[in-house]
């Protein structure tokens, strides 16, 4: 596609449920990043992929968070047993490769945990 | 603590005035980038300045970098109401070259018509 696509754009869930957030990067971009943004705050790094590998998982806040990427394309961020503090906008970005400066962001998935 | 910290947190100006936002960081960098975020949207890349560069221009944007002071500034000249947005600096650090950008908390710019 022309840009980074994320789905769903909005998700409301109940505490304790699992959620999956999807990211379609720009075609041909080998690097893919997930960030979390709480209301009125900056971006918190979660994880990045180079190809299908995740060399840096240090930002994942707990073992309830996991992510995978297949076919050097689509990535899924899964949050298990959601908690209210997981409420945030989850932003995905891609870049041509890991050493390229500019990141292209999607519009984000807004998660609300009741 | 944040690698990049923007100052001020909020800035309100009149159309036509210049807006200056500052960013400070702690560790050595490969490059520093500025992004813009309209309310409820994703981030859009504005400009990248490498560690060996001191100044860069793009349209009405001017970015400076002072590696000795570990600081950068973003100047928007002749501001317009459409420039109203949050502006973030992001640092690409030598320890994690290319693997992540670390973002600051942002400056909320309001340009009044």
mmCIF file of C-alpha atoms in Angstrom:
data_model
loop_
_atom_site.group_PDB
_atom_site.id
_atom_site.type_symbol
_atom_site.label_atom_id
_atom_site.label_comp_id
_atom_site.label_asym_id
_atom_site.label_seq_id
_atom_site.Cartn_x
_atom_site.Cartn_y
_atom_site.Cartn_z
ATOM 1 C CA UNK A 1 0.000 0.000 0.000
ATOM 2 C CA UNK A 2 0.919 3.649 -0.184
ATOM 3 C CA UNK A 3 1.450 4.061 3.536
ATOM 4 C CA UNK A 4 1.601 2.176 6.816
ATOM 5 C CA UNK A 5 -1.788 0.730 7.625
ATOM 6 C CA UNK A 6 -2.936 -0.233 11.119
ATOM 7 C CA UNK A 7 -6.050 -2.032 12.291
ATOM 8 C CA UNK A 8 -8.258 -1.718 14.156
ATOM 9 C CA UNK A 9 -8.190 2.056 14.428
ATOM 10 C CA UNK A 10 -10.136 1.822 17.688
ATOM 11 C CA UNK A 11 -10.547 -1.078 20.078
ATOM 12 C CA UNK A 12 -12.509 -1.134 23.313
ATOM 13 C CA UNK A 13 -12.075 -4.240 25.405
ATOM 14 C CA UNK A 14 -12.730 -5.491 28.890
ATOM 15 C CA UNK A 15 -10.002 -6.014 31.426
ATOM 16 C CA UNK A 16 -8.561 -9.514 31.163
ATOM 17 C CA UNK A 17 -9.310 -10.020 27.474
ATOM 18 C CA UNK A 18 -6.632 -10.515 24.813
ATOM 19 C CA UNK A 19 -6.235 -8.114 21.906
ATOM 20 C CA UNK A 20 -4.375 -8.253 18.604
ATOM 21 C CA UNK A 21 -3.231 -5.169 16.756
ATOM 22 C CA UNK A 22 -2.133 -5.400 13.157
ATOM 23 C CA UNK A 23 0.349 -3.391 11.115
ATOM 24 C CA UNK A 24 0.903 -3.459 7.346
ATOM 25 C CA UNK A 25 4.152 -1.642 6.581
ATOM 26 C CA UNK A 26 5.076 0.085 3.358
ATOM 27 C CA UNK A 27 5.915 -2.500 0.736
ATOM 28 C CA UNK A 28 9.642 -3.169 0.619
ATOM 29 C CA UNK A 29 10.394 -1.718 4.048
ATOM 30 C CA UNK A 30 12.434 -4.265 5.962
ATOM 31 C CA UNK A 31 12.365 -2.552 9.357
ATOM 32 C CA UNK A 32 9.190 -2.306 11.421
ATOM 33 C CA UNK A 33 8.682 -0.642 14.808
ATOM 34 C CA UNK A 34 6.007 -0.591 17.491
ATOM 35 C CA UNK A 35 5.607 2.344 19.864
ATOM 36 C CA UNK A 36 3.076 3.117 22.577
ATOM 37 C CA UNK A 37 1.784 6.617 23.248
ATOM 38 C CA UNK A 38 -0.217 7.424 26.347
ATOM 39 C CA UNK A 39 -2.481 10.461 26.277
ATOM 40 C CA UNK A 40 -0.519 13.685 26.049
ATOM 41 C CA UNK A 41 2.829 11.947 26.247
ATOM 42 C CA UNK A 42 5.716 11.029 24.003
ATOM 43 C CA UNK A 43 6.361 7.716 22.299
ATOM 44 C CA UNK A 44 7.533 4.699 24.256
ATOM 45 C CA UNK A 45 9.534 2.171 22.241
ATOM 46 C CA UNK A 46 8.215 -1.385 22.415
ATOM 47 C CA UNK A 47 9.942 -3.544 19.801
ATOM 48 C CA UNK A 48 11.448 -3.477 16.347
ATOM 49 C CA UNK A 49 11.846 -6.038 13.562
ATOM 50 C CA UNK A 50 14.526 -6.338 10.948
ATOM 51 C CA UNK A 51 12.981 -8.702 8.445
ATOM 52 C CA UNK A 52 11.127 -11.238 10.557
ATOM 53 C CA UNK A 53 13.595 -11.091 13.437
ATOM 54 C CA UNK A 54 13.242 -8.941 16.528
ATOM 55 C CA UNK A 55 16.784 -8.042 17.674
ATOM 56 C CA UNK A 56 15.515 -5.621 20.307
ATOM 57 C CA UNK A 57 12.608 -6.670 22.515
ATOM 58 C CA UNK A 58 13.774 -4.657 25.488
ATOM 59 C CA UNK A 59 10.883 -2.220 25.373
ATOM 60 C CA UNK A 60 8.085 -4.731 25.853
ATOM 61 C CA UNK A 61 6.576 -3.735 29.233
ATOM 62 C CA UNK A 62 5.732 -7.233 30.444
ATOM 63 C CA UNK A 63 5.418 -10.851 29.328
ATOM 64 C CA UNK A 64 1.779 -10.122 28.475
ATOM 65 C CA UNK A 65 3.071 -8.310 25.386
ATOM 66 C CA UNK A 66 4.356 -10.177 22.330
ATOM 67 C CA UNK A 67 4.825 -9.410 18.676
ATOM 68 C CA UNK A 68 5.578 -11.295 15.532
ATOM 69 C CA UNK A 69 6.196 -10.534 11.910
ATOM 70 C CA UNK A 70 5.800 -12.853 8.966
ATOM 71 C CA UNK A 71 6.863 -12.690 5.335
ATOM 72 C CA UNK A 72 8.861 -9.561 6.105
ATOM 73 C CA UNK A 73 5.520 -7.806 5.942
ATOM 74 C CA UNK A 74 2.588 -7.821 8.331
ATOM 75 C CA UNK A 75 3.219 -7.590 12.060
ATOM 76 C CA UNK A 76 0.892 -8.378 14.927
ATOM 77 C CA UNK A 77 1.201 -6.989 18.454
ATOM 78 C CA UNK A 78 -0.645 -9.135 20.973
ATOM 79 C CA UNK A 79 -1.542 -8.057 24.481
ATOM 80 C CA UNK A 80 -2.802 -10.833 26.737
ATOM 81 C CA UNK A 81 -4.956 -10.351 29.821
ATOM 82 C CA UNK A 82 -5.265 -6.626 29.183
ATOM 83 C CA UNK A 83 -5.085 -4.195 32.077
ATOM 84 C CA UNK A 84 -6.399 -0.641 32.307
ATOM 85 C CA UNK A 85 -2.847 0.733 32.166
ATOM 86 C CA UNK A 86 -2.537 -0.790 28.681
ATOM 87 C CA UNK A 87 -4.938 1.878 27.395
ATOM 88 C CA UNK A 88 -2.990 3.947 24.876
ATOM 89 C CA UNK A 89 -2.453 4.512 21.182
ATOM 90 C CA UNK A 90 -0.202 1.872 19.653
ATOM 91 C CA UNK A 91 1.766 3.256 16.728
ATOM 92 C CA UNK A 92 3.506 1.224 14.070
ATOM 93 C CA UNK A 93 6.230 2.588 11.808
ATOM 94 C CA UNK A 94 8.388 1.198 9.048
ATOM 95 C CA UNK A 95 11.606 2.220 7.365
ATOM 96 C CA UNK A 96 13.483 1.082 4.302
ATOM 97 C CA UNK A 97 16.029 -0.695 6.447
ATOM 98 C CA UNK A 98 17.373 -0.581 9.978
ATOM 99 C CA UNK A 99 20.015 1.991 9.132
ATOM 100 C CA UNK A 100 17.705 4.427 7.365
ATOM 101 C CA UNK A 101 16.814 7.440 9.438
ATOM 102 C CA UNK A 102 13.250 8.296 8.495
ATOM 103 C CA UNK A 103 10.345 6.374 9.979
ATOM 104 C CA UNK A 104 6.947 6.299 8.314
ATOM 105 C CA UNK A 105 4.128 6.026 10.829
ATOM 106 C CA UNK A 106 0.639 4.608 10.644
ATOM 107 C CA UNK A 107 -2.342 6.378 12.167
ATOM 108 C CA UNK A 108 -2.255 4.162 15.237
ATOM 109 C CA UNK A 109 -4.617 1.807 17.029
ATOM 110 C CA UNK A 110 -6.350 3.384 20.009
ATOM 111 C CA UNK A 111 -6.879 0.779 22.729
ATOM 112 C CA UNK A 112 -9.239 1.391 25.615
ATOM 113 C CA UNK A 113 -9.389 -1.182 28.392
ATOM 114 C CA UNK A 114 -12.458 -0.853 30.604
ATOM 115 C CA UNK B 1 14.461 9.410 31.915
ATOM 116 C CA UNK B 2 13.879 10.602 28.371
ATOM 117 C CA UNK B 3 16.823 10.783 25.969
ATOM 118 C CA UNK B 4 15.210 13.750 24.260
ATOM 119 C CA UNK B 5 13.459 16.456 26.194
ATOM 120 C CA UNK B 6 11.631 19.258 24.443
ATOM 121 C CA UNK B 7 11.270 22.755 25.711
ATOM 122 C CA UNK B 8 8.837 24.417 26.068
ATOM 123 C CA UNK B 9 6.096 21.866 26.710
ATOM 124 C CA UNK B 10 3.571 24.229 25.165
ATOM 125 C CA UNK B 11 3.886 27.294 22.956
ATOM 126 C CA UNK B 12 1.149 29.643 21.770
ATOM 127 C CA UNK B 13 1.866 32.283 19.126
ATOM 128 C CA UNK B 14 0.106 34.411 16.531
ATOM 129 C CA UNK B 15 0.070 33.644 12.844
ATOM 130 C CA UNK B 16 3.088 35.122 11.094
ATOM 131 C CA UNK B 17 5.335 34.871 14.143
ATOM 132 C CA UNK B 18 8.268 32.483 14.367
ATOM 133 C CA UNK B 19 8.143 29.438 16.643
ATOM 134 C CA UNK B 20 11.249 28.000 18.258
ATOM 135 C CA UNK B 21 11.335 24.640 20.010
ATOM 136 C CA UNK B 22 14.352 23.144 21.730
ATOM 137 C CA UNK B 23 15.459 19.593 22.386
ATOM 138 C CA UNK B 24 18.149 18.351 24.739
ATOM 139 C CA UNK B 25 19.551 14.847 24.914
ATOM 140 C CA UNK B 26 21.972 12.905 27.043
ATOM 141 C CA UNK B 27 24.056 10.460 25.011
ATOM 142 C CA UNK B 28 25.986 10.659 21.757
ATOM 143 C CA UNK B 29 23.848 10.405 18.655
ATOM 144 C CA UNK B 30 24.076 9.332 15.028
ATOM 145 C CA UNK B 31 21.336 11.695 14.007
ATOM 146 C CA UNK B 32 18.456 13.706 15.401
ATOM 147 C CA UNK B 33 15.059 13.932 13.784
ATOM 148 C CA UNK B 34 12.008 16.130 14.195
ATOM 149 C CA UNK B 35 8.494 14.831 13.741
ATOM 150 C CA UNK B 36 5.095 16.466 13.746
ATOM 151 C CA UNK B 37 1.858 14.963 15.050
ATOM 152 C CA UNK B 38 -1.563 16.405 14.441
ATOM 153 C CA UNK B 39 -4.134 15.581 17.096
ATOM 154 C CA UNK B 40 -5.247 11.952 16.878
ATOM 155 C CA UNK B 41 -2.963 11.157 13.960
ATOM 156 C CA UNK B 42 0.331 9.400 13.358
ATOM 157 C CA UNK B 43 3.702 11.144 13.260
ATOM 158 C CA UNK B 44 5.104 12.723 10.127
ATOM 159 C CA UNK B 45 8.826 13.081 9.573
ATOM 160 C CA UNK B 46 9.959 16.680 9.095
ATOM 161 C CA UNK B 47 13.727 16.755 8.963
ATOM 162 C CA UNK B 48 16.825 14.746 9.893
ATOM 163 C CA UNK B 49 20.145 16.255 10.897
ATOM 164 C CA UNK B 50 23.263 14.111 11.216
ATOM 165 C CA UNK B 51 25.745 14.414 14.048
ATOM 166 C CA UNK B 52 28.327 16.036 11.754
ATOM 167 C CA UNK B 53 25.900 18.694 10.547
ATOM 168 C CA UNK B 54 25.220 21.963 12.323
ATOM 169 C CA UNK B 55 22.257 23.398 10.453
ATOM 170 C CA UNK B 56 19.685 22.247 7.973
ATOM 171 C CA UNK B 57 16.803 23.929 6.156
ATOM 172 C CA UNK B 58 13.603 22.620 4.639
ATOM 173 C CA UNK B 59 11.078 25.191 3.444
ATOM 174 C CA UNK B 60 10.024 27.227 6.481
ATOM 175 C CA UNK B 61 11.862 24.875 8.836
ATOM 176 C CA UNK B 62 15.344 25.442 10.170
ATOM 177 C CA UNK B 63 17.045 22.932 12.443
ATOM 178 C CA UNK B 64 20.286 23.449 14.316
ATOM 179 C CA UNK B 65 22.371 20.914 16.171
ATOM 180 C CA UNK B 66 24.997 21.609 18.815
ATOM 181 C CA UNK B 67 26.625 18.312 19.768
ATOM 182 C CA UNK B 68 28.841 19.978 22.373
ATOM 183 C CA UNK B 69 25.729 21.103 24.247
ATOM 184 C CA UNK B 70 23.727 18.032 23.233
ATOM 185 C CA UNK B 71 20.904 20.206 22.013
ATOM 186 C CA UNK B 72 18.895 20.973 18.900
ATOM 187 C CA UNK B 73 16.381 23.600 17.953
ATOM 188 C CA UNK B 74 13.551 23.658 15.435
ATOM 189 C CA UNK B 75 12.530 27.039 14.052
ATOM 190 C CA UNK B 76 9.311 27.446 12.099
ATOM 191 C CA UNK B 77 9.235 30.796 10.342
ATOM 192 C CA UNK B 78 6.127 32.763 9.357
ATOM 193 C CA UNK B 79 3.873 30.330 11.201
ATOM 194 C CA UNK B 80 0.400 29.439 9.993
ATOM 195 C CA UNK B 81 -2.661 28.163 11.826
ATOM 196 C CA UNK B 82 -2.112 24.846 10.022
ATOM 197 C CA UNK B 83 1.222 24.468 11.860
ATOM 198 C CA UNK B 84 -0.734 23.799 15.059
ATOM 199 C CA UNK B 85 0.427 20.343 16.184
ATOM 200 C CA UNK B 86 2.755 18.536 18.575
ATOM 201 C CA UNK B 87 6.411 18.478 17.608
ATOM 202 C CA UNK B 88 8.759 15.736 18.772
ATOM 203 C CA UNK B 89 12.482 15.362 18.560
ATOM 204 C CA UNK B 90 13.883 11.852 18.281
ATOM 205 C CA UNK B 91 17.441 10.703 18.713
ATOM 206 C CA UNK B 92 19.142 7.835 16.962
ATOM 207 C CA UNK B 93 21.840 6.790 19.396
ATOM 208 C CA UNK B 94 25.179 5.204 18.708
ATOM 209 C CA UNK B 95 24.527 2.351 21.132
ATOM 210 C CA UNK B 96 21.457 1.308 19.231
ATOM 211 C CA UNK B 97 22.412 2.500 15.768
ATOM 212 C CA UNK B 98 19.415 2.240 13.508
ATOM 213 C CA UNK B 99 17.475 0.006 15.830
ATOM 214 C CA UNK B 100 15.306 2.570 17.530
ATOM 215 C CA UNK B 101 14.526 6.215 17.789
ATOM 216 C CA UNK B 102 13.997 7.588 21.273
ATOM 217 C CA UNK B 103 11.348 10.286 21.389
ATOM 218 C CA UNK B 104 10.892 13.195 23.748
ATOM 219 C CA UNK B 105 7.629 14.271 25.333
ATOM 220 C CA UNK B 106 6.929 16.843 22.634
ATOM 221 C CA UNK B 107 6.064 20.524 22.364
ATOM 222 C CA UNK B 108 2.435 21.427 21.754
ATOM 223 C CA UNK B 109 2.403 24.374 19.354
ATOM 224 C CA UNK B 110 -0.735 26.456 18.915
ATOM 225 C CA UNK B 111 -0.775 29.078 16.169
ATOM 226 C CA UNK B 112 -3.664 31.496 16.590
ATOM 227 C CA UNK B 113 -5.186 33.011 13.441
#
